[in-house]
mmCIF file of C-alpha atoms in Angstrom:
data_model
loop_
_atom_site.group_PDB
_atom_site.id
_atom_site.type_symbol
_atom_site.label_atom_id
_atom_site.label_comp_id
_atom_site.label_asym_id
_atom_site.label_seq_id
_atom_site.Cartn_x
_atom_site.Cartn_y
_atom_site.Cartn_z
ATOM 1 C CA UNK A 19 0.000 0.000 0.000
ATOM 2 C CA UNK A 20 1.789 3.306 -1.286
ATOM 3 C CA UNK A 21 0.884 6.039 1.104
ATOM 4 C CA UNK A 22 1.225 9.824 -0.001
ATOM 5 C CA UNK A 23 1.300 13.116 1.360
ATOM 6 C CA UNK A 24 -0.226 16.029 -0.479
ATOM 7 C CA UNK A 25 1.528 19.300 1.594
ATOM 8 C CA UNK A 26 -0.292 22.353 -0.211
ATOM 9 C CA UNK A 27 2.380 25.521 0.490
ATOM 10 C CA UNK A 28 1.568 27.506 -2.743
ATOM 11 C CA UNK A 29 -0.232 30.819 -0.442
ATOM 12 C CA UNK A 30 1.036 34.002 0.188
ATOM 13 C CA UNK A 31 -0.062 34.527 3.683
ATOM 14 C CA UNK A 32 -0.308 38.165 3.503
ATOM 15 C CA UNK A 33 -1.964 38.047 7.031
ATOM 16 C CA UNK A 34 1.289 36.821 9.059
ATOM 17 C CA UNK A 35 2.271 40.997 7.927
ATOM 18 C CA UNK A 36 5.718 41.959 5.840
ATOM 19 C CA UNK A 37 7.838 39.090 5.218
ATOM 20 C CA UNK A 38 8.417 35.907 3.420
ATOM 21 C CA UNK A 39 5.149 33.745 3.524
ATOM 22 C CA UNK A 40 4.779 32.290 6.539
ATOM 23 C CA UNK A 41 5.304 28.888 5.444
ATOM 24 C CA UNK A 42 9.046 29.536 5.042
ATOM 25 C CA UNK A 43 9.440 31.821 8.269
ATOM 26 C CA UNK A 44 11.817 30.727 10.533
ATOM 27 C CA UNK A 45 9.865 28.917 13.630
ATOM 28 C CA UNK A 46 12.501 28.071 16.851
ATOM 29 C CA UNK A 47 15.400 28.185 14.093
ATOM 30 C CA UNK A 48 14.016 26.040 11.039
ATOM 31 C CA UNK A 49 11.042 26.954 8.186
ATOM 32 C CA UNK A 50 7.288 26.199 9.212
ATOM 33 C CA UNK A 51 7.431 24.429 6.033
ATOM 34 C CA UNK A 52 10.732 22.009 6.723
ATOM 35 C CA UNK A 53 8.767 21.021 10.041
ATOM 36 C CA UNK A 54 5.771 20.284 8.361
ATOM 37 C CA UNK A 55 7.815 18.058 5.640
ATOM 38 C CA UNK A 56 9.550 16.571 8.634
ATOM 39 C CA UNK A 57 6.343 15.218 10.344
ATOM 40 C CA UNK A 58 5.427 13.120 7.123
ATOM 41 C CA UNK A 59 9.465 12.458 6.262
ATOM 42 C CA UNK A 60 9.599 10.717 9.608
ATOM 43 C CA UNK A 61 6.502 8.635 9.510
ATOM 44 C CA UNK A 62 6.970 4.908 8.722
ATOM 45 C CA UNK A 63 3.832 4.931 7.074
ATOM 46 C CA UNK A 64 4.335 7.432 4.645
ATOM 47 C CA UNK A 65 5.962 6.694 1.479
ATOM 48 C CA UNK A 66 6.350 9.861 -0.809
ATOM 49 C CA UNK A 67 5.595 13.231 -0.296
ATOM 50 C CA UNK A 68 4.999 15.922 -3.331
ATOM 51 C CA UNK A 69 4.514 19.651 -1.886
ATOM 52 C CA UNK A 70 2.782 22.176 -3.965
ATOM 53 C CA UNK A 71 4.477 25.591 -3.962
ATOM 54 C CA UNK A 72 4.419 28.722 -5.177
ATOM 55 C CA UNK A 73 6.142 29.584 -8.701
ATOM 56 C CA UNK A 74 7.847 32.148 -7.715
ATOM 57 C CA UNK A 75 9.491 30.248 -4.175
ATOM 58 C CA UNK A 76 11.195 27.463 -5.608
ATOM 59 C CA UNK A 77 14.018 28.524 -3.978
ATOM 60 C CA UNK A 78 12.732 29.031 -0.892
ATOM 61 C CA UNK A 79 11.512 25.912 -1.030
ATOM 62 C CA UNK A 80 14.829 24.223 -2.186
ATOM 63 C CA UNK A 81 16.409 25.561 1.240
ATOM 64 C CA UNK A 82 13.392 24.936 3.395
ATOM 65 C CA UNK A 83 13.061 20.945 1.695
ATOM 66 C CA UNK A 84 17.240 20.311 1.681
ATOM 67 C CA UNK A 85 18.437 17.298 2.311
ATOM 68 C CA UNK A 86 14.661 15.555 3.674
ATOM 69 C CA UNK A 87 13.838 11.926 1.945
ATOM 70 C CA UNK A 88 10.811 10.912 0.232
ATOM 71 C CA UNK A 89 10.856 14.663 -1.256
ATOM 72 C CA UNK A 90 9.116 14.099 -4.952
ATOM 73 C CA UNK A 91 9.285 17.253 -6.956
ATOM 74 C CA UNK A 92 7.371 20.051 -6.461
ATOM 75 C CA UNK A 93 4.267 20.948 -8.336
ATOM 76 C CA UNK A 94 2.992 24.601 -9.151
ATOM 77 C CA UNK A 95 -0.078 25.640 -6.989
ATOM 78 C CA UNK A 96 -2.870 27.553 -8.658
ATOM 79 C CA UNK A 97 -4.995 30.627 -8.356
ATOM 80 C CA UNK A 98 -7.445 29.170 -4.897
ATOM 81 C CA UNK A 99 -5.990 25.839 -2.830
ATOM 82 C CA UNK A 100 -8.335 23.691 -4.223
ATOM 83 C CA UNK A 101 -6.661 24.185 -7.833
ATOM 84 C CA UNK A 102 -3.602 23.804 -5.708
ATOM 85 C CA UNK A 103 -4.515 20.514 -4.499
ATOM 86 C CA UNK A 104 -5.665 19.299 -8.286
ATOM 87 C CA UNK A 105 -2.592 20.144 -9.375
ATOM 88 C CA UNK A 106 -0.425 18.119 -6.541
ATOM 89 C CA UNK A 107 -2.615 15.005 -7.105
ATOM 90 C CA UNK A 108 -2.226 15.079 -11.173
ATOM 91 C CA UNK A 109 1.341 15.539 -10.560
ATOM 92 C CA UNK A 110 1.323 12.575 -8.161
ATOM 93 C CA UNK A 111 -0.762 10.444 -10.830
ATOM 94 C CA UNK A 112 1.589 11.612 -13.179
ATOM 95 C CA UNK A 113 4.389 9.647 -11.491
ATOM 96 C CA UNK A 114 4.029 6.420 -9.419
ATOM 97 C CA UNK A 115 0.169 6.844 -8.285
ATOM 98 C CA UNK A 116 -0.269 6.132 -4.604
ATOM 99 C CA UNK A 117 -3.349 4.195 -3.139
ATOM 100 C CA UNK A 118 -3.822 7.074 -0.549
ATOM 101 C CA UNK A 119 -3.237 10.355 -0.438
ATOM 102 C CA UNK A 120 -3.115 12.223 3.157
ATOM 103 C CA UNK A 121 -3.537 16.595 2.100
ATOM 104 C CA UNK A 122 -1.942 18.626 4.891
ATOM 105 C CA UNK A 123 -1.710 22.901 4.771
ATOM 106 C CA UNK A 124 1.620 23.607 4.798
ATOM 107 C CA UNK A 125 1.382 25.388 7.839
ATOM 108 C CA UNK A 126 0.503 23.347 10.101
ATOM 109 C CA UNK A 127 3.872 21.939 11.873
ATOM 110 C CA UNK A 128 2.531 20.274 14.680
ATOM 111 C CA UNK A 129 0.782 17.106 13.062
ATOM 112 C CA UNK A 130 1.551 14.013 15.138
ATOM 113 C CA UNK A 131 2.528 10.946 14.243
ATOM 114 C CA UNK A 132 -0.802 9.303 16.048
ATOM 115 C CA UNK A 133 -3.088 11.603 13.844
ATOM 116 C CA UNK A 134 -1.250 10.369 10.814
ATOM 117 C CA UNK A 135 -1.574 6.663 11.722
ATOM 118 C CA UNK A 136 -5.072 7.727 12.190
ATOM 119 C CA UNK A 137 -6.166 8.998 8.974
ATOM 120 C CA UNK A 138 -4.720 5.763 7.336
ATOM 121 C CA UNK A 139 -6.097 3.285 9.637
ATOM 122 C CA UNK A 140 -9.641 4.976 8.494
ATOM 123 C CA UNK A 141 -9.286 4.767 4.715
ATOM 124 C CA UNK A 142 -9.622 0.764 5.404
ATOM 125 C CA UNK A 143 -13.275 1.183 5.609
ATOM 126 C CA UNK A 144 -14.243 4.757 4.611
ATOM 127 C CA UNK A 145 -13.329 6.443 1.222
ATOM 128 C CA UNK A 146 -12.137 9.847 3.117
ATOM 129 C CA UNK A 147 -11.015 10.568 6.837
ATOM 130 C CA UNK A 148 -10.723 14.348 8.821
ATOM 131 C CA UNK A 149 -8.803 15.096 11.782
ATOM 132 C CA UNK A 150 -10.861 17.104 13.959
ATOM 133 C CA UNK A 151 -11.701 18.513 16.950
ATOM 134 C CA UNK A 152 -15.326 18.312 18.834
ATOM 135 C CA UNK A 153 -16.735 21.647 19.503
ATOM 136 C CA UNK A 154 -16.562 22.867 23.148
ATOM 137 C CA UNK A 155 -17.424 26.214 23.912
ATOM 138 C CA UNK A 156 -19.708 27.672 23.950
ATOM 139 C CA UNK A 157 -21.488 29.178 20.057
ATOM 140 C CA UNK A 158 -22.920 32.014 19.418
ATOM 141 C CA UNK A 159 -24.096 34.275 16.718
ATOM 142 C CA UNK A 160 -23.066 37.746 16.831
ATOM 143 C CA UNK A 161 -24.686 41.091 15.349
ATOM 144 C CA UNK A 162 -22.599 44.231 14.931
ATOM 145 C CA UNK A 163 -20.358 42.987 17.736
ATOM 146 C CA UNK A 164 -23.175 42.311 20.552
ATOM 147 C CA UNK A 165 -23.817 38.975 21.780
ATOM 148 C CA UNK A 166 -26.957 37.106 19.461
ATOM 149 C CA UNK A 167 -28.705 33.935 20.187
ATOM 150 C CA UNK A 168 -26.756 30.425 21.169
ATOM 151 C CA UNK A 169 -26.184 28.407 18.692
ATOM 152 C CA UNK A 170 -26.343 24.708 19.966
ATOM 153 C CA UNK A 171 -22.677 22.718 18.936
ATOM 154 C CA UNK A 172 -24.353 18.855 19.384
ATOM 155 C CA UNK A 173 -22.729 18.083 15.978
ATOM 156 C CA UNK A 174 -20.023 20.881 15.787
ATOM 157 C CA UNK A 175 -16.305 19.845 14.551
ATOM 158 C CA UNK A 176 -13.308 21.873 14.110
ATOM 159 C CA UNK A 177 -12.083 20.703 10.950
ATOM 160 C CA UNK A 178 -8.046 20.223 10.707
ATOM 161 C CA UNK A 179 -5.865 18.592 8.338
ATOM 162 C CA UNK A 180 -4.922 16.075 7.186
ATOM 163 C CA UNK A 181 -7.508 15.076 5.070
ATOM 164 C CA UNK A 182 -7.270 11.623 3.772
ATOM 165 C CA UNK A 183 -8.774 9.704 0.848
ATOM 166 C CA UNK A 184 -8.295 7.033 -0.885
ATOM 167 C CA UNK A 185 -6.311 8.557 -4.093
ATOM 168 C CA UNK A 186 -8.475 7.800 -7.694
ATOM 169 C CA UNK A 187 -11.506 8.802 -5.721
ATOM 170 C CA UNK A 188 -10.755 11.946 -4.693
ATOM 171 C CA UNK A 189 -8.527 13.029 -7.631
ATOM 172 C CA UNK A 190 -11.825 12.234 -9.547
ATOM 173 C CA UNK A 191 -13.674 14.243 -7.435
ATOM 174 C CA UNK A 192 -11.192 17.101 -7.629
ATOM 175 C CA UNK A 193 -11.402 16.857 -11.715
ATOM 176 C CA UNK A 194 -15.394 16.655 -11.143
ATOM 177 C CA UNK A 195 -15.081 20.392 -9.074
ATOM 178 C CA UNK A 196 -12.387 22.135 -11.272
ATOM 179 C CA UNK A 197 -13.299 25.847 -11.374
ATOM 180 C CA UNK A 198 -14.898 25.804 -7.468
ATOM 181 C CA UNK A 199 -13.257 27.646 -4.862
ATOM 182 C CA UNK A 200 -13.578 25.030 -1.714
ATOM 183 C CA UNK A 201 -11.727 25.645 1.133
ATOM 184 C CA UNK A 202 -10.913 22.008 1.704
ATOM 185 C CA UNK A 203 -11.048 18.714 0.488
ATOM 186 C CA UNK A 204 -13.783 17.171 2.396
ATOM 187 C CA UNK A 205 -16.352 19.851 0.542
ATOM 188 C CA UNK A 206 -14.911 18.374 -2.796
ATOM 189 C CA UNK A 207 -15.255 14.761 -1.252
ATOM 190 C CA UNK A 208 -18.601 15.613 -0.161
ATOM 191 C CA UNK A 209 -19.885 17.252 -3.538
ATOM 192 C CA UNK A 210 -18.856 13.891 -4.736
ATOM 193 C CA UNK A 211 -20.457 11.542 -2.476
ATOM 194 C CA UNK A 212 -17.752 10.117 -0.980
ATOM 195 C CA UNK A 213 -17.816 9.135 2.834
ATOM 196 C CA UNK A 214 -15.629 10.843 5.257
ATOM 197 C CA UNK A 215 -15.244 9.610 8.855
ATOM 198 C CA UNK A 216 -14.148 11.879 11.754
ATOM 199 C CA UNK A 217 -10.562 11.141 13.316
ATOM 200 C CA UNK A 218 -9.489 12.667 16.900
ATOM 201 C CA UNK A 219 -7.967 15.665 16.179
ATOM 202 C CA UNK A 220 -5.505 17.700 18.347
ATOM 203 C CA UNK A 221 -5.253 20.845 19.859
ATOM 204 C CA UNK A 222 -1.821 21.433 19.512
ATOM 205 C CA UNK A 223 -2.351 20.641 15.179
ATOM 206 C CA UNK A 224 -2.965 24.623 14.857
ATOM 207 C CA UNK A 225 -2.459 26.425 11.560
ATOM 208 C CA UNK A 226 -0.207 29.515 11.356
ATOM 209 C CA UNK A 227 -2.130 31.965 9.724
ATOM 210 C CA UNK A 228 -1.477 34.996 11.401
ATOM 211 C CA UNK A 229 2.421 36.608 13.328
ATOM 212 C CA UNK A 230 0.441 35.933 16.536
ATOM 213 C CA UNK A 231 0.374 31.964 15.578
ATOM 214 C CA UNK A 232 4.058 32.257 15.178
ATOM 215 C CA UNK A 233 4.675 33.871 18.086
ATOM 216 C CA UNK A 234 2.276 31.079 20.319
ATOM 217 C CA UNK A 235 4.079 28.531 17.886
ATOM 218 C CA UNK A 236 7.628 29.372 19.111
ATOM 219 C CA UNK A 237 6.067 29.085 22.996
ATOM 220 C CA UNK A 238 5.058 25.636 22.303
ATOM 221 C CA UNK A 239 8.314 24.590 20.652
ATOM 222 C CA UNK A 240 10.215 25.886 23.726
ATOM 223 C CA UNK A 241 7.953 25.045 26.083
ATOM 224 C CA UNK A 242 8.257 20.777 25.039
ATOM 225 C CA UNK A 243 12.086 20.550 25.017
ATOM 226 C CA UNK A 244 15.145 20.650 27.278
ATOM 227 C CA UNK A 245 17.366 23.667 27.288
ATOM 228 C CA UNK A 246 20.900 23.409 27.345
ATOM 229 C CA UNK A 247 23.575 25.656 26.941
ATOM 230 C CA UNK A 248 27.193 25.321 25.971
ATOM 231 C CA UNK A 249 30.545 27.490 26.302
ATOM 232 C CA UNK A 250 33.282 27.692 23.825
ATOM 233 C CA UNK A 251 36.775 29.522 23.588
ATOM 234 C CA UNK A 252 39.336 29.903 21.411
ATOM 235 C CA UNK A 253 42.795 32.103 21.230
ATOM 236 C CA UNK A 254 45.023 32.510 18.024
ATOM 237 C CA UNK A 255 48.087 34.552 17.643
ATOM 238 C CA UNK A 256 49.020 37.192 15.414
ATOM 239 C CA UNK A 257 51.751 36.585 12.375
ATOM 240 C CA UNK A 258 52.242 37.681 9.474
ATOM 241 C CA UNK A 259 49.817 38.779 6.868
ATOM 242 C CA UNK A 260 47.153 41.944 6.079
ATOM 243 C CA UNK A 261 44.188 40.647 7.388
ATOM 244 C CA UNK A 262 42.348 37.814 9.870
ATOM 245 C CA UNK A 263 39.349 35.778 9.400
ATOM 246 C CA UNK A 264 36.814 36.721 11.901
ATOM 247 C CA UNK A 265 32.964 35.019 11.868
ATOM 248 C CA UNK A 266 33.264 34.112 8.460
ATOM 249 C CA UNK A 267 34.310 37.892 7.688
ATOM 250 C CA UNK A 268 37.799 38.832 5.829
ATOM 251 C CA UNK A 269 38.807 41.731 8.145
ATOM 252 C CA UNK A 270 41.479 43.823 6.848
ATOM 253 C CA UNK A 271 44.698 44.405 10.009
ATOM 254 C CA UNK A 272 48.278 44.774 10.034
ATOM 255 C CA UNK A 273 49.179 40.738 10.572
ATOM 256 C CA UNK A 274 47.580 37.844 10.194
ATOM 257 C CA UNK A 275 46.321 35.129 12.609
ATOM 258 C CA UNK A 276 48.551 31.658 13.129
ATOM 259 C CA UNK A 277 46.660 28.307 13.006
ATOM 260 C CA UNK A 278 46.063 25.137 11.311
ATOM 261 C CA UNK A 279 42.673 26.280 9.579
ATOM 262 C CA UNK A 280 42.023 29.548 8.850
ATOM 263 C CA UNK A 281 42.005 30.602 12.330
ATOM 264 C CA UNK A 282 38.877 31.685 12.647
ATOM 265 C CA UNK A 283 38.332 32.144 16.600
ATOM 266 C CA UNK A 284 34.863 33.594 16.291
ATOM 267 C CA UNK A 285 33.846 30.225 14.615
ATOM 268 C CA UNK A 286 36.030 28.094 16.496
ATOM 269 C CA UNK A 287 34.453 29.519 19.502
ATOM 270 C CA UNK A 288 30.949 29.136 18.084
ATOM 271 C CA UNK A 289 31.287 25.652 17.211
ATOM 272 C CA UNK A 290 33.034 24.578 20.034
ATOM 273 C CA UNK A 291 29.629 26.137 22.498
ATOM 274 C CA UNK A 292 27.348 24.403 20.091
ATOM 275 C CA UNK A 293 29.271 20.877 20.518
ATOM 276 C CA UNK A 294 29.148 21.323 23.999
ATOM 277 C CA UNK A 295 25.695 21.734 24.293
ATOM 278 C CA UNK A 296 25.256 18.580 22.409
ATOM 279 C CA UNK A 297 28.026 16.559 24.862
ATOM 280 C CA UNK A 298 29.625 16.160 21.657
ATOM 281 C CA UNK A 299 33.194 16.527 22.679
ATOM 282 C CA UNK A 300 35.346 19.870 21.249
ATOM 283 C CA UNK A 301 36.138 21.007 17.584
ATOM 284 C CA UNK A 302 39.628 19.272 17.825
ATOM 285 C CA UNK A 303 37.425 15.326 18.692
ATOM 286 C CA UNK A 304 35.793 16.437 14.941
ATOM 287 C CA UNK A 305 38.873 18.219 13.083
ATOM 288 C CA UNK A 306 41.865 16.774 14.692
ATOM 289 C CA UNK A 307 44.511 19.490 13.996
ATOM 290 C CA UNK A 308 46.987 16.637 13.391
ATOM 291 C CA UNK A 309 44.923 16.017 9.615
ATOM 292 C CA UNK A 310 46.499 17.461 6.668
ATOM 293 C CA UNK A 311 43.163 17.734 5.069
ATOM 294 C CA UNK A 312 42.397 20.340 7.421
ATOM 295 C CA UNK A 313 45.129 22.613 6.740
ATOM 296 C CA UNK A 314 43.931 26.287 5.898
ATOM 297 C CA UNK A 315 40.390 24.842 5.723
ATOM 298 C CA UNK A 316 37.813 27.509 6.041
ATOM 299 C CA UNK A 317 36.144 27.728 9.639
ATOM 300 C CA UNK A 318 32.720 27.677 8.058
ATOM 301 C CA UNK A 319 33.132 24.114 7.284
ATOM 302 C CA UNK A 320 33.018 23.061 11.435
ATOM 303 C CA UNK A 321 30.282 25.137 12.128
ATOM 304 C CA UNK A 322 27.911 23.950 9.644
ATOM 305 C CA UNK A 323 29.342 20.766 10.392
ATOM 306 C CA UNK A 324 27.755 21.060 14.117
ATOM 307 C CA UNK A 325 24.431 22.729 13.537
ATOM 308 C CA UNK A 326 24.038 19.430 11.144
ATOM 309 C CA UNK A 327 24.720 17.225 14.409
ATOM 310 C CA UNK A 328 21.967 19.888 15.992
ATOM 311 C CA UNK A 329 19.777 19.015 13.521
ATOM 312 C CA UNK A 330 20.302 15.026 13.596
ATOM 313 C CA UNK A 331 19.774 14.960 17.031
ATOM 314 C CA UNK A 332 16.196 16.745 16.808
ATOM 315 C CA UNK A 333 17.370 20.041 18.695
ATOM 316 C CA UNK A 334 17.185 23.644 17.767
ATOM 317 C CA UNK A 335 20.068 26.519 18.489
ATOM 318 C CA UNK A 336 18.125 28.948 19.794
ATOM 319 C CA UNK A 337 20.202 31.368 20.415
ATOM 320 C CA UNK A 338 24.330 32.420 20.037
ATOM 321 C CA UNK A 339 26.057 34.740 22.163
ATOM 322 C CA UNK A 340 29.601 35.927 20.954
ATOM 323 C CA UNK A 341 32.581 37.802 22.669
ATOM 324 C CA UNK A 342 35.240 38.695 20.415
ATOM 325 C CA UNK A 343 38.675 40.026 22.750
ATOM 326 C CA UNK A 344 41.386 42.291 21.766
ATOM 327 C CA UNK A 345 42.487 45.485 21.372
ATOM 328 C CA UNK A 346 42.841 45.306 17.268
ATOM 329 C CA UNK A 347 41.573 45.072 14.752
ATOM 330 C CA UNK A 348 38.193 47.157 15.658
ATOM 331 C CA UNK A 349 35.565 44.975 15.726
ATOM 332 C CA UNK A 350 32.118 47.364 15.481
ATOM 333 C CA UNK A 351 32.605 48.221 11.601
ATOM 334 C CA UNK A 352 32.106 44.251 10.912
ATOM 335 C CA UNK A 353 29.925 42.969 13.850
ATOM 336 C CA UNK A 354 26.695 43.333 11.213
ATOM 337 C CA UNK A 355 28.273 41.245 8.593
ATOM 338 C CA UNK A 356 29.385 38.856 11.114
ATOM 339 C CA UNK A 357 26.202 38.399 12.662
ATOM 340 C CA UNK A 358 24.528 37.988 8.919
ATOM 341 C CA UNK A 359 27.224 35.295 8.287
ATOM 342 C CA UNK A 360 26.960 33.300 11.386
ATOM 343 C CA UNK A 361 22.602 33.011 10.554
ATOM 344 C CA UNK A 362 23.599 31.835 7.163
ATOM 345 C CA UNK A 363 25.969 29.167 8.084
ATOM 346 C CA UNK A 364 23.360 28.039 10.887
ATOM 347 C CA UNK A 365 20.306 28.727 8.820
ATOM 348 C CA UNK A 366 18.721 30.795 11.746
ATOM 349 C CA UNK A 367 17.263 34.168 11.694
ATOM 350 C CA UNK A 368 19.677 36.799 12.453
ATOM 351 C CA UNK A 369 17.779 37.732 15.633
ATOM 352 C CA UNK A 370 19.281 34.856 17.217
ATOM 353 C CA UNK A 371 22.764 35.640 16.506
ATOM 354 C CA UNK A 372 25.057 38.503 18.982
ATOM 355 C CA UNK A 373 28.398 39.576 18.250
ATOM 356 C CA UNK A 374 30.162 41.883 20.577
ATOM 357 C CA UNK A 375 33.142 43.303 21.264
ATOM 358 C CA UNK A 376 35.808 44.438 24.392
ATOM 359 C CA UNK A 377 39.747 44.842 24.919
ATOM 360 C CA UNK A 378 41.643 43.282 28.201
ATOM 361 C CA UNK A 379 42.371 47.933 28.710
ATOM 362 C CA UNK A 380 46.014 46.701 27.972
ATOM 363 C CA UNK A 381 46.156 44.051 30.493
ATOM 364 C CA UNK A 382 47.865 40.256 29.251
ATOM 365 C CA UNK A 383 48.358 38.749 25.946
ATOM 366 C CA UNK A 384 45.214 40.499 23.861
ATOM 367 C CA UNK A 385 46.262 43.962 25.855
ATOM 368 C CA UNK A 386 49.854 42.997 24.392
ATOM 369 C CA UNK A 387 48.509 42.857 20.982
ATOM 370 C CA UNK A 388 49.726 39.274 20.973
ATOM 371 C CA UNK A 389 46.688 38.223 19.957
ATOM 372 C CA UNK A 390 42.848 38.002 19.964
ATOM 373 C CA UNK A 391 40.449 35.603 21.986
ATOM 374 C CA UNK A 392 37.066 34.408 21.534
ATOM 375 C CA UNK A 393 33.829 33.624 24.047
ATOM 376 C CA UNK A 394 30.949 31.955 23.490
ATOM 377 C CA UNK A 395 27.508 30.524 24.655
ATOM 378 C CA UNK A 396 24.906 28.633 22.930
ATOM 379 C CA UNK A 397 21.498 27.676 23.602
ATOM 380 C CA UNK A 398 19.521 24.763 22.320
ATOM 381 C CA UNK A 399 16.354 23.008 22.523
ATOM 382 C CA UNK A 400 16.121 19.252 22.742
ATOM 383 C CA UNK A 401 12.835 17.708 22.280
#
């Protein structure tokens, strides 16, 4: 039984205000969208996911989607979701069909594992299954903002996604409805007469929609996982040469700095916090400084090197702190560059990332001008 997942990601979301849509902001360090991917990536029961994207974020996407498996190309969405989703399945039946197709909105990160199981366990005896919620509170209707007449919720669901069904049925039914403008698949299923039985949804399954869902999204992320923080430091000395390599940043001085890489202390200090935070030994236990192959190597290869361990071991950097010591080579002009460097090799938003600056007032090696040193502390979240 080939399972697929549909994940429509073609809107704009011009309600989570300026910015990329809010499918590829950054949410506790990584895309909504690569989370969302993740959820279905993860799940044994899953066997190839197609997500339908804007034209014009394809490499947005490519970023958000690197280096996830069962990725199959991404289609083109239309002008309303539901041509979205027609497009996605006719791409999918274009390929290697699946029996079942789960359809998930891009923005919705939190899907569980249990309401995936879910939704395929149903399509055994019904043609379509919806995660959703039971109605709770309290209804009612409301005129011109005063309080109207309760409306009884016996009945009431809170529709979420996914929405499964089994695959030629509900691409037929999608082909059937071309030209509508339903806001989900169910309404297609239903125009169709197909049957679609009600899975236990979950609370925590919420949609981003607007920059207040990001904002409750991050508190949820942080809330679930351990925080940890590591410490790193590093000291190089001067030598000969115009210039030093400082957070990824060619900084122009009167020598140079001596070391087996490139001497980058900012990043040797960064990666060093980051692997501590992890209890994954120093950068030396990674790059021995013994390896030839190492030689002159640029810095930015051992700190992507550890957000990738970050990322294998299902954590988050949440946030980097950076001390840069010594008297010269002024450090202020760059700290803006350095800071946009360090998010890019860590694929975080800027926000996250501090670069600072002080001098020893002329006291010991760095107040010598013997050298420069480097402090840092990182913060991560393991779930």
């Amino acid at each position: 039984m080939k399972v697929a997942a549909l994940i429509v990601a073609a809107g704009r979301g011009s309600r989570a205000g300026p910015g990329a849509p809010k499918q590829y902001r950054p949410l506790a360090g990584e895309p909504v969208l690569r989370r969302t991917l993740a959820a279905f990536a993860t799940h044994p029961g899953i066997s190839a996911i197609l997500a339908v994207i804007h034209s014009d974020d394809e490499e947005a996407y490519r970023k958000a989607a690197g280096g996830l498996p069962k990725l199959c190309a991404p289609a083109f969405g239309g002008e309303t979701r539901q041509a979205s989703v027609l497009a996605g399945l006719e791409a999918l039946a274009r390929s290697d069909p699946p029996d079942l197709v789960l359809i998930h909105d891009g923005a919705r990160p939190f899907v569980s594992a249990r309401i995936i199981s879910d939704c395929i366990e149903a399509l055994a005896a019904h043609a379509g299954a919806l995660a959703a919620l039971a109605v709770t509170d309290t209804i009612r209707r409301g005129n011109d903002r005063l309080a109207g007449e309760t409306v009884s919720r016996d009945g009431l669901w809170r529709a979420q996604t996914p929405q499964a069904f089994r695959f030629e049925a509900i691409l037929d039914a999608h082909k059937k409805a071309a030209g509508g403008n339903h806001t989900d698949d169910v309404a297609v299923a239903a125009r169709a007469g197909l049957e679609v039985a009600l899975v236990e949804g979950d609370e925590d399954n919420i949609k981003i929609t607007s920059a207040a869902d990001l904002a409750r999204a991050e508190r949820m992320l942080n809330s679930r996982g351990e925080t940890r923080t590591g410490m790193g430091f590093d000291v190089h000395r001067f030598g000969p040469g115009d210039h030093v390599w400082l957070c990824g940043v060619k900084v122009p001085h009167e020598a140079g700095l001596v070391g087996h890489s490139d001497a980058d202390a900012g990043l040797h200090a960064i990666t060093d916090a980051i692997l501590g935070a992890l209890g994954a030994g120093d950068i030396g236990k990674h790059f021995p400084p013994s390896d030839p192959e190492w030689k002159g190597a640029s810095s930015d290869i051992f700190l992507a090197h550890a957000a990738a361990l970050v990322r294998d071991a299902g954590a988050t950097i949440s946030h980097v702190d950076l001390t840069l010591i010594c008297e010269a080579p002024k450090i202020s002009p760059h700290t803006e560059k350095m800071r946009t460097r360090i998010a890019e090799i860590l694929e975080l938003d800027i926000t996250r990332i501090s670069v600072k600056a002080t001098t020893t007032e002329g006291l010991g090696f760095t107040g010598r001008r013997e050298g420069l040193a480097a402090q840092a502390i990182a913060t991560l979240i393991l779930r």
